[in-house]
XYZ file of C-alpha atoms in Angstrom:
135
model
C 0.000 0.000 0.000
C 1.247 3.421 -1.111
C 1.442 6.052 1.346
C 1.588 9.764 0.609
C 4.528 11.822 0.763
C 3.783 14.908 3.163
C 6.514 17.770 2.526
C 8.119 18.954 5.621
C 6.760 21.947 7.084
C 9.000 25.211 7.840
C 10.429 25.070 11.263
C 10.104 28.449 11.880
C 7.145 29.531 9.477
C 4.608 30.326 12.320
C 7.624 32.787 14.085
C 8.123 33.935 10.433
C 4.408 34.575 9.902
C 3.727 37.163 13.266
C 7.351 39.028 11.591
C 5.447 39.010 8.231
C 5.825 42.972 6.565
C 2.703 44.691 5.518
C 1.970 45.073 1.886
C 1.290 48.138 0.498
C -2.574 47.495 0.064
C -2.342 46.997 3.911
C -1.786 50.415 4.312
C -2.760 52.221 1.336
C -6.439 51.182 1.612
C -6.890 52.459 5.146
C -5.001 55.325 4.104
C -7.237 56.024 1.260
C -10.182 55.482 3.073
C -9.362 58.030 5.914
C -8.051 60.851 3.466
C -11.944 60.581 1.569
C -13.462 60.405 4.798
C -11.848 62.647 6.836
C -12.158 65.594 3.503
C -16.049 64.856 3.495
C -16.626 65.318 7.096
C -14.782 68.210 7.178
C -16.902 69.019 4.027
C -20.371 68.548 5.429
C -19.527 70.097 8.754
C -18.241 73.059 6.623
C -22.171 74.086 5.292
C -21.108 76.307 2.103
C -19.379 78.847 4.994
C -15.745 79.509 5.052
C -13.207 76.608 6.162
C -12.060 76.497 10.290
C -9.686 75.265 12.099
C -11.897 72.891 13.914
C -13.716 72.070 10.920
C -10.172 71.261 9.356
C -9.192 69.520 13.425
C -12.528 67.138 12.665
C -11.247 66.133 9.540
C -8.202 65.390 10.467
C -9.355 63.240 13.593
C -12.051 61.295 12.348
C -9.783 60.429 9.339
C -7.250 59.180 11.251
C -9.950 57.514 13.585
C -10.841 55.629 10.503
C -7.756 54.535 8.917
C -6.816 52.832 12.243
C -9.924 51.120 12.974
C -9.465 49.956 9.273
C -6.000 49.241 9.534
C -6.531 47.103 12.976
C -9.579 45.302 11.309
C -7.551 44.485 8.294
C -4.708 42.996 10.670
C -6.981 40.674 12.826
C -9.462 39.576 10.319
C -7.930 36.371 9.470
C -8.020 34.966 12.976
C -12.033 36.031 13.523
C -14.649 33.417 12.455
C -16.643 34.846 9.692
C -19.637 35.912 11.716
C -17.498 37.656 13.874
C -15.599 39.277 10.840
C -18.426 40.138 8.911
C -20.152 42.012 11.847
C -16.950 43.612 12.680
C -17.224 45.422 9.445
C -20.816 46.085 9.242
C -19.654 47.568 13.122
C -17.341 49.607 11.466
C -19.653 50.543 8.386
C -22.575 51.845 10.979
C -20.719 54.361 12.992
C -18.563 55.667 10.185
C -22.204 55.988 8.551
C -23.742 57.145 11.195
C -20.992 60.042 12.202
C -21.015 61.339 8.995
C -24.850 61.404 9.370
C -24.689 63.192 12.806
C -22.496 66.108 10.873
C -25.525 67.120 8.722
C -27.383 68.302 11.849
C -30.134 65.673 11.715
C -31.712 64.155 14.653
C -30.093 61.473 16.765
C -32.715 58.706 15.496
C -32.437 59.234 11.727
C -28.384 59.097 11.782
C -28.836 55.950 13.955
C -31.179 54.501 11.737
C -29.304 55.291 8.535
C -26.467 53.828 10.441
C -27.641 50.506 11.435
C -29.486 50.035 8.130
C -26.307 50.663 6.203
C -24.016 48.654 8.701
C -26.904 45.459 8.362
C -26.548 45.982 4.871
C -22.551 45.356 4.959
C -22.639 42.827 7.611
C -24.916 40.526 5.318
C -22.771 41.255 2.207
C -19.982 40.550 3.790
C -20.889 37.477 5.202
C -22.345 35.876 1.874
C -18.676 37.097 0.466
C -16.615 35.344 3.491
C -19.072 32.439 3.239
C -19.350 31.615 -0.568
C -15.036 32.067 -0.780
C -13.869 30.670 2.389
C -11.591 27.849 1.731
């Protein structure tokens, strides 16, 4: 009876995976992302008047705010299940959503709403993505 050859595993692949380098989608897409987002909340919170330096301060913040929530999300998702990971970014979808709502003056319930609509939206894309392509 024939067995199977099994190839020998690296010795040190799991210590070589936790020193692995980010590539640059890793960071450009959260960079990206907080950039657009942080320019259109400074944007709506701006209301056709003439540009601040808290409206340029909330900007700034909530763009950086982003990236990193982006960036962290993008470095853990491969050890979450795919519930979990798919409600992490419909999480992440809702309050971004739901901020930028908030900016525009509207009442606590609609940006909420819009929010969790949105964010339920993501979090069942994203699961029928993770599902249908997890290997």
């Amino acid at each position: 009876m024939a067995t199977h050859a099994a190839m020998p595993g690296r010795s040190g692949s799991r210590a070589h995976a936790r020193t692995r380098h980010h590539t640059p989608l890793a960071w450009a897409l959260p960079l990206v992302l907080g950039v657009v987002y942080g320019f259109y909340a400074a944007f709506i919170r701006r209301d056709g008047g003439p540009s601040t330096g808290g409206q340029v301060l909330l900007g700034l913040v909530s763009g950086v705010a982003l990236a990193v929530l982006c960036f962290a999300l993008g470095r853990i998702q491969r050890s979450l299940p795919r519930e979990l990971r798919a409600a992490a970014y419909g999480a992440l979808t809702a309050c971004a959503i739901g901020f930028l709502v908030s900016l525009t003056d509207t009442s606590v319930l609609r940006s909420t709403a819009l929010g969790l609509v949105v964010g339920a939206g993501v979090l069942c894309v994203s699961f029928y993505v993770f599902y249908t392509r997890e290997t």
